[in-house]
Amino acid sequence: MHVLPYLVSGWILLVGMYGLATSRNLIHAVGCLAVAQSSTYVLLLSIGFRRGGTAPVFSDVPTGSVVVDPVVQALALTDVVVGATVTALLLSLVIQLHKRHSTIDPDQLNGLRG
Amino acid sequence: MHGSATLVDVLIGLCLLLVATTATAAVFTRDPARQAVVLGMLGLGLALLFTVLQAPDVALSQLGVGTAVTPLLILLTVRRVRRGGDRATPPGPDAGTDDAGAPR
Amino acid sequence: MSRTARVRLFLCAAAVIAVAYTLACTGLPHFGAAVHPYGARAVGATLKQRTANTISSINFDQRAFDTLGEESILLGSVLGVSALLRRTGSEREARPRPVRVLPSTSLFGVLLLPVALLTGVYIVAHGQLSPGGGFQGGVILATALHLAYVAADYRVLRRIRPRELLDTLDAVAAGAFTCLGVAGLVAGAAYLQNVLPLGTFNTLSSGGLVPVINAAVGIEVGSGVIVLLAYFLDQTIGTESGDGGTEPNRPTDRDEDSPCPT
């Protein structure tokens, strides 16, 4: 149990990168990038977890109670939303690429056709 | 400590395994339209995991982004690309693999 | 590079990453450890600033400058998408045909739309108190609006979603965040320092600058995501390529791509 969260996070990163390296479709590659990105959230939140702690929100628990680490959660929170907009930017690049080269297979794209 | 925390440990372990499985499935689903659905499930699994890890804020944004926005963007891109490729090649997961297609 | 060579290269790189990652993990605190020095200090600072939700306090007060950077990435992405996906000369605007929707779906959407919008506003407004805030509420607001597409069709969605206005709103909200930081400078403190009166703990007006920045972020994220989806929807449904492509809005296509697999 002590190593499982770190193992899972590393596995998600590597499997996402494997998909990225072997992808034959750029849309699929963007999806794999999103998978690899989610490994950082798992890692951050696992580091911040504290056995017996509650969520770091003091609206309905007394201010002295034990909470999990809020700093890593704040880090992950902004990245979830900003990561989605970056995914949108990458997908719009794919659309533009398809308009110009009518293919989204990375193997079919080569610099000479620019 | 060991006796009281086991239920939480089991829940976290199950959610971690769920996330690892769906992430692997998302990578090995080569058709992007199907991948979008698996990514939605991955988003749901991550939201569950974050809830169990006492991070409701992150779970909330993961729920919105991971299950709605990202799959929707991917599906829209797939549809746009397939429609654009309709002229030259039959639609499919590898739409637009024609070598003869000159740049427009 | 051939595919097998690429996979071999990846396996080498993966081995290096795995070793480095394992070494790094040995230096990490044990899972579930009780000692979190940064977390403890952040919680202390949050309570001093009378903000109930620690996450919001960290994002919009203690690390507000960092969040400003994240916001700039968001704004930059929206700008990039709008530059890449604008309609080019060879494309013309399509007229999406009205689509028949099942009465139950329509009713579901009409009932759920106000509830979802209200939930989004609530989550933005209570960002400094309960889980939620500008980022989450903004995403909920943006996706809630697209229930109109599920309940009716694209023409209705386009009517309730003034893209030019939201484009401007997105930029104005991002600018507002930047300008709010100047309040600290005017008061003789640092940029983005929380100088507003802090109010009473656990009330809607507590936290000083936090709810204000929170609202700005909520508006920016909400309008930003709506604009992003608008450009993608326009590319998919609202545009046809000038060289006589297929009719883009076939009614049968709607089922497989209908949004919000929630």
Tab-separated table of N, CA and C in Angstrom, chain C residues 55-199:
chain	number	residue	atom	x	y	z
C	55	ILE	N	-7.741	25.746	-0.183
C	55	ILE	CA	-7.299	25.690	-1.588
C	55	ILE	C	-7.474	27.061	-2.247
C	56	SER	N	-8.646	27.667	-2.017
C	56	SER	CA	-8.882	28.977	-2.620
C	56	SER	C	-7.908	30.006	-2.076
C	57	SER	N	-7.636	29.921	-0.772
C	57	SER	CA	-6.705	30.877	-0.188
C	57	SER	C	-5.324	30.731	-0.819
C	58	ILE	N	-4.893	29.486	-1.027
C	58	ILE	CA	-3.574	29.289	-1.631
C	58	ILE	C	-3.573	29.801	-3.067
C	59	ASN	N	-4.621	29.453	-3.822
C	59	ASN	CA	-4.627	29.823	-5.238
C	59	ASN	C	-4.775	31.316	-5.461
C	60	PHE	N	-5.635	31.963	-4.674
C	60	PHE	CA	-5.967	33.350	-4.985
C	60	PHE	C	-5.358	34.333	-4.007
C	61	ASP	N	-4.599	33.858	-3.009
C	61	ASP	CA	-4.015	34.786	-2.054
C	61	ASP	C	-2.529	34.492	-1.891
C	62	GLN	N	-2.221	33.296	-1.344
C	62	GLN	CA	-0.814	33.023	-1.042
C	62	GLN	C	0.022	32.826	-2.297
C	63	ARG	N	-0.579	32.158	-3.309
C	63	ARG	CA	0.177	31.945	-4.541
C	63	ARG	C	-0.527	32.621	-5.714
C	64	ALA	N	-1.081	33.794	-5.476
C	64	ALA	CA	-1.898	34.445	-6.511
C	64	ALA	C	-1.080	34.765	-7.752
C	65	PHE	N	0.187	35.094	-7.555
C	65	PHE	CA	1.017	35.444	-8.701
C	65	PHE	C	1.187	34.241	-9.622
C	66	ASP	N	1.323	33.068	-8.992
C	66	ASP	CA	1.436	31.825	-9.753
C	66	ASP	C	0.161	31.558	-10.543
C	67	THR	N	-0.980	31.796	-9.887
C	67	THR	CA	-2.253	31.589	-10.571
C	67	THR	C	-2.405	32.559	-11.733
C	68	LEU	N	-1.860	33.769	-11.575
C	68	LEU	CA	-1.895	34.728	-12.682
C	68	LEU	C	-1.178	34.146	-13.898
C	69	GLY	N	-0.066	33.460	-13.644
C	69	GLY	CA	0.639	32.806	-14.752
C	69	GLY	C	-0.215	31.744	-15.404
C	70	GLU	N	-0.900	30.918	-14.578
C	70	GLU	CA	-1.767	29.874	-15.127
C	70	GLU	C	-2.882	30.489	-15.966
C	71	GLU	N	-3.422	31.598	-15.456
C	71	GLU	CA	-4.484	32.279	-16.194
C	71	GLU	C	-3.987	32.752	-17.546
C	72	SER	N	-2.722	33.193	-17.584
C	72	SER	CA	-2.183	33.674	-18.854
C	72	SER	C	-2.074	32.518	-19.847
C	73	ILE	N	-1.731	31.309	-19.335
C	73	ILE	CA	-1.685	30.148	-20.237
C	73	ILE	C	-3.074	29.890	-20.805
C	74	LEU	N	-4.074	30.000	-19.916
C	74	LEU	CA	-5.449	29.767	-20.344
C	74	LEU	C	-5.842	30.761	-21.429
C	75	LEU	N	-5.564	32.047	-21.165
C	75	LEU	CA	-5.910	33.089	-22.138
C	75	LEU	C	-5.147	32.861	-23.441
C	76	GLY	N	-3.867	32.479	-23.303
C	76	GLY	CA	-3.068	32.231	-24.504
C	76	GLY	C	-3.625	31.094	-25.332
C	77	SER	N	-4.102	30.018	-24.651
C	77	SER	CA	-4.671	28.890	-25.386
C	77	SER	C	-5.926	29.309	-26.132
C	78	VAL	N	-6.788	30.083	-25.455
C	78	VAL	CA	-8.025	30.523	-26.109
C	78	VAL	C	-7.692	31.383	-27.324
C	79	LEU	N	-6.705	32.271	-27.168
C	79	LEU	CA	-6.273	33.110	-28.286
C	79	LEU	C	-5.759	32.247	-29.431
C	80	GLY	N	-4.927	31.252	-29.077
C	80	GLY	CA	-4.356	30.390	-30.106
C	80	GLY	C	-5.431	29.642	-30.862
C	81	VAL	N	-6.406	29.100	-30.126
C	81	VAL	CA	-7.482	28.360	-30.787
C	81	VAL	C	-8.268	29.290	-31.695
C	82	SER	N	-8.554	30.516	-31.225
C	82	SER	CA	-9.352	31.412	-32.063
C	82	SER	C	-8.573	31.832	-33.305
C	83	ALA	N	-7.238	31.889	-33.208
C	83	ALA	CA	-6.454	32.234	-34.388
C	83	ALA	C	-6.399	31.056	-35.359
C	84	LEU	N	-6.293	29.833	-34.819
C	84	LEU	CA	-6.124	28.665	-35.687
C	84	LEU	C	-7.426	28.223	-36.335
C	85	LEU	N	-8.541	28.422	-35.629
C	85	LEU	CA	-9.801	27.857	-36.116
C	85	LEU	C	-10.723	28.907	-36.706
C	86	ARG	N	-10.236	30.110	-36.963
C	86	ARG	CA	-11.149	31.078	-37.569
C	86	ARG	C	-11.440	30.640	-39.003
C	87	ARG	N	-12.593	31.109	-39.484
C	87	ARG	CA	-13.038	30.656	-40.793
C	87	ARG	C	-12.131	31.219	-41.878
C	88	THR	N	-11.660	30.363	-42.766
C	88	THR	CA	-10.801	30.850	-43.846
C	88	THR	C	-11.625	31.137	-45.086
C	89	GLY	N	-10.983	31.667	-46.111
C	89	GLY	CA	-11.695	32.109	-47.304
C	89	GLY	C	-12.428	30.991	-48.027
C	90	SER	N	-11.895	29.771	-47.967
C	90	SER	CA	-12.520	28.692	-48.737
C	90	SER	C	-13.701	28.074	-47.998
C	91	GLU	N	-13.942	28.528	-46.780
C	91	GLU	CA	-15.052	27.958	-46.023
C	91	GLU	C	-16.172	28.992	-45.933
C	92	ARG	N	-17.382	28.510	-45.936
C	92	ARG	CA	-18.485	29.448	-45.752
C	92	ARG	C	-19.380	28.944	-44.635
C	93	GLU	N	-20.139	29.899	-44.129
C	93	GLU	CA	-20.980	29.557	-42.994
C	93	GLU	C	-22.119	28.658	-43.443
C	94	ALA	N	-22.300	27.592	-42.720
C	94	ALA	CA	-23.392	26.682	-43.043
C	94	ALA	C	-24.627	27.103	-42.269
C	95	ARG	N	-25.768	26.685	-42.804
C	95	ARG	CA	-27.005	26.950	-42.061
C	95	ARG	C	-27.444	25.638	-41.435
C	96	PRO	N	-27.180	25.478	-40.157
C	96	PRO	CA	-27.581	24.213	-39.518
C	96	PRO	C	-29.095	24.079	-39.586
C	97	ARG	N	-29.519	22.908	-40.039
C	97	ARG	CA	-30.955	22.710	-40.145
C	97	ARG	C	-31.540	22.410	-38.781
C	98	PRO	N	-32.793	22.802	-38.589
C	98	PRO	CA	-33.435	22.431	-37.318
C	98	PRO	C	-33.496	20.916	-37.189
C	99	VAL	N	-33.345	20.445	-35.990
C	99	VAL	CA	-33.245	19.006	-35.741
C	99	VAL	C	-34.381	18.608	-34.818
C	100	ARG	N	-34.960	17.443	-35.116
C	100	ARG	CA	-36.003	16.953	-34.209
C	100	ARG	C	-35.370	16.313	-32.986
C	101	VAL	N	-35.854	16.685	-31.821
C	101	VAL	CA	-35.328	16.137	-30.576
C	101	VAL	C	-36.477	15.431	-29.868
C	102	LEU	N	-36.162	14.333	-29.219
C	102	LEU	CA	-37.182	13.631	-28.443
C	102	LEU	C	-37.758	14.572	-27.394
C	103	PRO	N	-39.084	14.572	-27.212
C	103	PRO	CA	-39.687	15.486	-26.229
C	103	PRO	C	-39.102	15.304	-24.827
C	104	SER	N	-38.801	14.036	-24.465
C	104	SER	CA	-38.271	13.812	-23.103
C	104	SER	C	-36.890	14.437	-22.959
C	105	THR	N	-36.043	14.317	-24.007
C	105	THR	CA	-34.719	14.928	-23.969
C	105	THR	C	-34.840	16.441	-23.840
C	106	SER	N	-35.784	16.992	-24.620
C	106	SER	CA	-35.989	18.432	-24.607
C	106	SER	C	-36.407	18.908	-23.220
C	107	LEU	N	-37.360	18.199	-22.639
C	107	LEU	CA	-37.854	18.567	-21.312
C	107	LEU	C	-36.738	18.472	-20.282
C	108	PHE	N	-35.968	17.376	-20.372
C	108	PHE	CA	-34.827	17.156	-19.477
C	108	PHE	C	-33.871	18.338	-19.550
C	109	GLY	N	-33.539	18.745	-20.775
C	109	GLY	CA	-32.601	19.845	-20.947
C	109	GLY	C	-33.138	21.150	-20.403
C	110	VAL	N	-34.412	21.436	-20.712
C	110	VAL	CA	-34.999	22.710	-20.279
C	110	VAL	C	-35.054	22.786	-18.761
C	111	LEU	N	-35.361	21.659	-18.116
C	111	LEU	CA	-35.429	21.654	-16.647
C	111	LEU	C	-34.038	21.742	-16.045
C	112	LEU	N	-33.070	21.067	-16.691
C	112	LEU	CA	-31.756	20.945	-16.079
C	112	LEU	C	-30.895	22.184	-16.310
C	113	LEU	N	-31.136	22.887	-17.415
C	113	LEU	CA	-30.279	24.022	-17.765
C	113	LEU	C	-30.213	25.078	-16.661
C	114	PRO	N	-31.376	25.574	-16.162
C	114	PRO	CA	-31.268	26.572	-15.088
C	114	PRO	C	-30.634	26.015	-13.821
C	115	VAL	N	-30.941	24.751	-13.500
C	115	VAL	CA	-30.364	24.155	-12.294
C	115	VAL	C	-28.842	24.101	-12.416
C	116	ALA	N	-28.362	23.666	-13.605
C	116	ALA	CA	-26.919	23.529	-13.799
C	116	ALA	C	-26.243	24.898	-13.769
C	117	LEU	N	-26.875	25.899	-14.403
C	117	LEU	CA	-26.287	27.248	-14.388
C	117	LEU	C	-26.216	27.783	-12.958
C	118	LEU	N	-27.308	27.563	-12.212
C	118	LEU	CA	-27.349	28.036	-10.828
C	118	LEU	C	-26.276	27.344	-9.995
C	119	THR	N	-26.082	26.028	-10.223
C	119	THR	CA	-25.032	25.298	-9.514
C	119	THR	C	-23.673	25.909	-9.806
C	120	GLY	N	-23.443	26.239	-11.091
C	120	GLY	CA	-22.168	26.844	-11.454
C	120	GLY	C	-21.941	28.154	-10.730
C	121	VAL	N	-22.969	29.012	-10.724
C	121	VAL	CA	-22.833	30.313	-10.051
C	121	VAL	C	-22.595	30.111	-8.556
C	122	TYR	N	-23.327	29.155	-7.966
C	122	TYR	CA	-23.170	28.884	-6.534
C	122	TYR	C	-21.739	28.451	-6.230
C	123	ILE	N	-21.210	27.573	-7.085
C	123	ILE	CA	-19.868	27.036	-6.815
C	123	ILE	C	-18.821	28.124	-6.973
C	124	VAL	N	-19.011	29.046	-7.941
C	124	VAL	CA	-18.072	30.166	-8.050
C	124	VAL	C	-18.186	31.058	-6.818
C	125	ALA	N	-19.426	31.374	-6.436
C	125	ALA	CA	-19.631	32.362	-5.375
C	125	ALA	C	-19.152	31.852	-4.022
C	126	HIS	N	-19.235	30.522	-3.797
C	126	HIS	CA	-18.826	29.993	-2.501
C	126	HIS	C	-17.405	29.440	-2.528
C	127	GLY	N	-16.623	29.901	-3.503
C	127	GLY	CA	-15.272	29.362	-3.653
C	127	GLY	C	-14.421	29.503	-2.415
C	128	GLN	N	-14.602	30.578	-1.658
C	128	GLN	CA	-13.742	30.761	-0.488
C	128	GLN	C	-14.272	30.028	0.734
C	129	LEU	N	-15.464	29.397	0.617
C	129	LEU	CA	-16.047	28.719	1.776
C	129	LEU	C	-16.054	27.202	1.618
C	130	SER	N	-16.669	26.728	0.540
C	130	SER	CA	-16.835	25.283	0.365
C	130	SER	C	-16.001	24.839	-0.831
C	131	PRO	N	-15.829	23.532	-1.009
C	131	PRO	CA	-15.076	23.072	-2.172
C	131	PRO	C	-15.647	23.667	-3.455
C	132	GLY	N	-14.785	24.160	-4.278
C	132	GLY	CA	-15.226	24.812	-5.496
C	132	GLY	C	-14.489	26.120	-5.656
C	133	GLY	N	-14.878	26.886	-6.639
C	133	GLY	CA	-14.215	28.152	-6.900
C	133	GLY	C	-14.290	28.498	-8.362
C	134	GLY	N	-13.512	29.471	-8.746
C	134	GLY	CA	-13.591	29.985	-10.110
C	134	GLY	C	-13.301	28.939	-11.155
C	135	PHE	N	-12.314	28.100	-10.930
C	135	PHE	CA	-11.935	27.122	-11.942
C	135	PHE	C	-13.054	26.103	-12.152
C	136	GLN	N	-13.523	25.524	-11.038
C	136	GLN	CA	-14.538	24.471	-11.172
C	136	GLN	C	-15.861	25.054	-11.633
C	137	GLY	N	-16.287	26.155	-10.974
C	137	GLY	CA	-17.570	26.755	-11.329
C	137	GLY	C	-17.597	27.221	-12.770
C	138	GLY	N	-16.454	27.750	-13.236
C	138	GLY	CA	-16.389	28.206	-14.623
C	138	GLY	C	-16.626	27.069	-15.591
C	139	VAL	N	-15.981	25.910	-15.318
C	139	VAL	CA	-16.171	24.757	-16.199
C	139	VAL	C	-17.625	24.294	-16.159
C	140	ILE	N	-18.222	24.294	-14.956
C	140	ILE	CA	-19.617	23.841	-14.848
C	140	ILE	C	-20.541	24.792	-15.604
C	141	LEU	N	-20.314	26.106	-15.455
C	141	LEU	CA	-21.130	27.084	-16.181
C	141	LEU	C	-21.033	26.855	-17.688
C	142	ALA	N	-19.795	26.649	-18.156
C	142	ALA	CA	-19.594	26.507	-19.602
C	142	ALA	C	-20.272	25.256	-20.129
C	143	THR	N	-20.125	24.125	-19.402
C	143	THR	CA	-20.732	22.900	-19.917
C	143	THR	C	-22.244	22.939	-19.751
C	144	ALA	N	-22.721	23.623	-18.708
C	144	ALA	CA	-24.171	23.695	-18.490
C	144	ALA	C	-24.857	24.367	-19.674
C	145	LEU	N	-24.214	25.401	-20.199
C	145	LEU	CA	-24.813	26.136	-21.317
C	145	LEU	C	-25.045	25.219	-22.511
C	146	HIS	N	-24.177	24.196	-22.650
C	146	HIS	CA	-24.292	23.328	-23.812
C	146	HIS	C	-25.410	22.310	-23.690
C	147	LEU	N	-26.104	22.318	-22.536
C	147	LEU	CA	-27.334	21.516	-22.444
C	147	LEU	C	-28.348	22.019	-23.455
C	148	ALA	N	-28.229	23.318	-23.824
C	148	ALA	CA	-29.145	23.859	-24.830
C	148	ALA	C	-28.996	23.116	-26.148
C	149	TYR	N	-27.772	22.651	-26.439
C	149	TYR	CA	-27.533	21.903	-27.671
C	149	TYR	C	-28.159	20.526	-27.578
C	150	VAL	N	-28.099	19.936	-26.390
C	150	VAL	CA	-28.717	18.624	-26.203
C	150	VAL	C	-30.232	18.752	-26.282
C	151	ALA	N	-30.761	19.806	-25.635
C	151	ALA	CA	-32.213	19.924	-25.533
C	151	ALA	C	-32.840	20.416	-26.826
C	152	ALA	N	-32.152	21.311	-27.537
C	152	ALA	CA	-32.728	21.840	-28.767
C	152	ALA	C	-31.764	21.547	-29.918
C	153	ASP	N	-31.188	22.578	-30.538
C	153	ASP	CA	-30.194	22.303	-31.568
C	153	ASP	C	-29.172	23.439	-31.603
C	154	TYR	N	-28.315	23.379	-32.605
C	154	TYR	CA	-27.180	24.291	-32.628
C	154	TYR	C	-27.612	25.741	-32.788
C	155	ARG	N	-28.750	25.958	-33.500
C	155	ARG	CA	-29.169	27.351	-33.707
C	155	ARG	C	-29.528	27.999	-32.387
C	156	VAL	N	-30.203	27.235	-31.512
C	156	VAL	CA	-30.580	27.774	-30.203
C	156	VAL	C	-29.333	28.081	-29.387
C	157	LEU	N	-28.374	27.138	-29.425
C	157	LEU	CA	-27.140	27.341	-28.673
C	157	LEU	C	-26.438	28.615	-29.153
C	158	ARG	N	-26.416	28.793	-30.489
C	158	ARG	CA	-25.700	29.945	-31.019
C	158	ARG	C	-26.385	31.251	-30.612
C	159	ARG	N	-27.702	31.188	-30.451
C	159	ARG	CA	-28.409	32.407	-30.089
C	159	ARG	C	-28.138	32.797	-28.636
C	160	ILE	N	-28.019	31.813	-27.735
C	160	ILE	CA	-27.820	32.162	-26.322
C	160	ILE	C	-26.344	32.291	-25.991
C	161	ARG	N	-25.477	32.263	-27.009
C	161	ARG	CA	-24.041	32.278	-26.723
C	161	ARG	C	-23.364	33.318	-27.625
C	162	PRO	N	-23.392	34.583	-27.217
C	162	PRO	CA	-22.768	35.611	-28.043
C	162	PRO	C	-21.248	35.500	-27.992
C	163	ARG	N	-20.650	34.902	-29.032
C	163	ARG	CA	-19.235	34.563	-28.943
C	163	ARG	C	-18.335	35.789	-28.868
C	164	GLU	N	-18.673	36.829	-29.652
C	164	GLU	CA	-17.811	38.020	-29.641
C	164	GLU	C	-17.781	38.625	-28.249
C	165	LEU	N	-19.002	38.696	-27.626
C	165	LEU	CA	-19.098	39.272	-26.288
C	165	LEU	C	-18.281	38.456	-25.289
C	166	LEU	N	-18.411	37.111	-25.377
C	166	LEU	CA	-17.696	36.255	-24.429
C	166	LEU	C	-16.192	36.332	-24.653
C	167	ASP	N	-15.807	36.490	-25.930
C	167	ASP	CA	-14.389	36.689	-26.244
C	167	ASP	C	-13.842	37.893	-25.480
C	168	THR	N	-14.596	38.993	-25.561
C	168	THR	CA	-14.183	40.215	-24.872
C	168	THR	C	-14.182	40.002	-23.362
C	169	LEU	N	-15.244	39.340	-22.891
C	169	LEU	CA	-15.380	39.107	-21.451
C	169	LEU	C	-14.187	38.324	-20.914
C	170	ASP	N	-13.754	37.347	-21.693
C	170	ASP	CA	-12.611	36.523	-21.307
C	170	ASP	C	-11.382	37.400	-21.100
C	171	ALA	N	-11.117	38.262	-22.073
C	171	ALA	CA	-9.944	39.128	-21.968
C	171	ALA	C	-10.097	40.118	-20.831
C	172	VAL	N	-11.317	40.669	-20.656
C	172	VAL	CA	-11.532	41.661	-19.600
C	172	VAL	C	-11.310	41.032	-18.227
C	173	ALA	N	-11.816	39.783	-18.049
C	173	ALA	CA	-11.651	39.115	-16.760
C	173	ALA	C	-10.177	38.844	-16.483
C	174	ALA	N	-9.432	38.442	-17.535
C	174	ALA	CA	-7.998	38.206	-17.346
C	174	ALA	C	-7.296	39.508	-16.974
C	175	GLY	N	-7.711	40.602	-17.634
C	175	GLY	CA	-7.131	41.897	-17.303
C	175	GLY	C	-7.495	42.330	-15.895
C	176	ALA	N	-8.732	41.998	-15.478
C	176	ALA	CA	-9.180	42.395	-14.146
C	176	ALA	C	-8.307	41.755	-13.069
C	177	PHE	N	-7.943	40.476	-13.289
C	177	PHE	CA	-7.057	39.785	-12.354
C	177	PHE	C	-5.748	40.566	-12.225
C	178	THR	N	-5.181	40.937	-13.378
C	178	THR	CA	-3.917	41.667	-13.372
C	178	THR	C	-4.064	42.998	-12.632
C	179	CYS	N	-5.194	43.686	-12.879
C	179	CYS	CA	-5.382	45.004	-12.280
C	179	CYS	C	-5.650	44.904	-10.781
C	180	LEU	N	-6.346	43.811	-10.378
C	180	LEU	CA	-6.647	43.668	-8.949
C	180	LEU	C	-5.361	43.598	-8.141
C	181	GLY	N	-4.314	43.056	-8.749
C	181	GLY	CA	-3.044	42.978	-8.057
C	181	GLY	C	-2.493	44.354	-7.712
C	182	VAL	N	-2.828	45.344	-8.548
C	182	VAL	CA	-2.303	46.692	-8.328
C	182	VAL	C	-2.835	47.266	-7.016
C	183	ALA	N	-4.018	46.777	-6.575
C	183	ALA	CA	-4.582	47.259	-5.313
C	183	ALA	C	-3.561	47.133	-4.184
C	184	GLY	N	-2.807	46.022	-4.210
C	184	GLY	CA	-1.780	45.840	-3.191
C	184	GLY	C	-0.707	46.906	-3.281
C	185	LEU	N	-0.305	47.238	-4.525
C	185	LEU	CA	0.731	48.259	-4.714
C	185	LEU	C	0.245	49.617	-4.226
C	186	VAL	N	-1.038	49.926	-4.525
C	186	VAL	CA	-1.596	51.223	-4.109
C	186	VAL	C	-1.575	51.345	-2.588
C	187	ALA	N	-1.886	50.212	-1.916
C	187	ALA	CA	-1.932	50.236	-0.459
C	187	ALA	C	-0.530	50.176	0.153
C	188	GLY	N	0.487	50.182	-0.673
C	188	GLY	CA	1.844	50.185	-0.141
C	188	GLY	C	2.377	48.805	0.185
C	189	ALA	N	1.679	47.752	-0.315
C	189	ALA	CA	2.164	46.390	-0.053
C	189	ALA	C	2.658	45.795	-1.378
C	190	ALA	N	2.835	44.493	-1.405
C	190	ALA	CA	3.361	43.850	-2.612
C	190	ALA	C	2.249	43.651	-3.627
C	191	TYR	N	2.656	43.355	-4.889
C	191	TYR	CA	1.692	43.085	-5.949
C	191	TYR	C	0.870	41.858	-5.591
C	192	LEU	N	-0.441	41.960	-5.744
C	192	LEU	CA	-1.397	40.883	-5.467
C	192	LEU	C	-1.493	40.526	-3.982
C	193	GLN	N	-0.940	41.360	-3.107
C	193	GLN	CA	-1.096	41.066	-1.680
C	193	GLN	C	-2.520	41.382	-1.249
C	194	ASN	N	-3.018	40.586	-0.320
C	194	ASN	CA	-4.415	40.695	0.095
C	194	ASN	C	-4.571	41.856	1.073
C	195	VAL	N	-5.019	43.033	0.567
C	195	VAL	CA	-5.088	44.203	1.437
C	195	VAL	C	-6.516	44.615	1.750
C	196	LEU	N	-7.515	43.923	1.147
C	196	LEU	CA	-8.905	44.290	1.441
C	196	LEU	C	-9.257	43.839	2.848
C	197	PRO	N	-10.289	44.456	3.470
C	197	PRO	CA	-10.725	43.980	4.788
C	197	PRO	C	-11.129	42.506	4.731
C	198	LEU	N	-10.723	41.744	5.743
C	198	LEU	CA	-10.852	40.289	5.668
C	198	LEU	C	-12.234	39.769	6.029
C	199	GLY	N	-13.048	40.579	6.713
C	199	GLY	CA	-14.398	40.142	7.031
C	199	GLY	C	-14.440	39.081	8.126
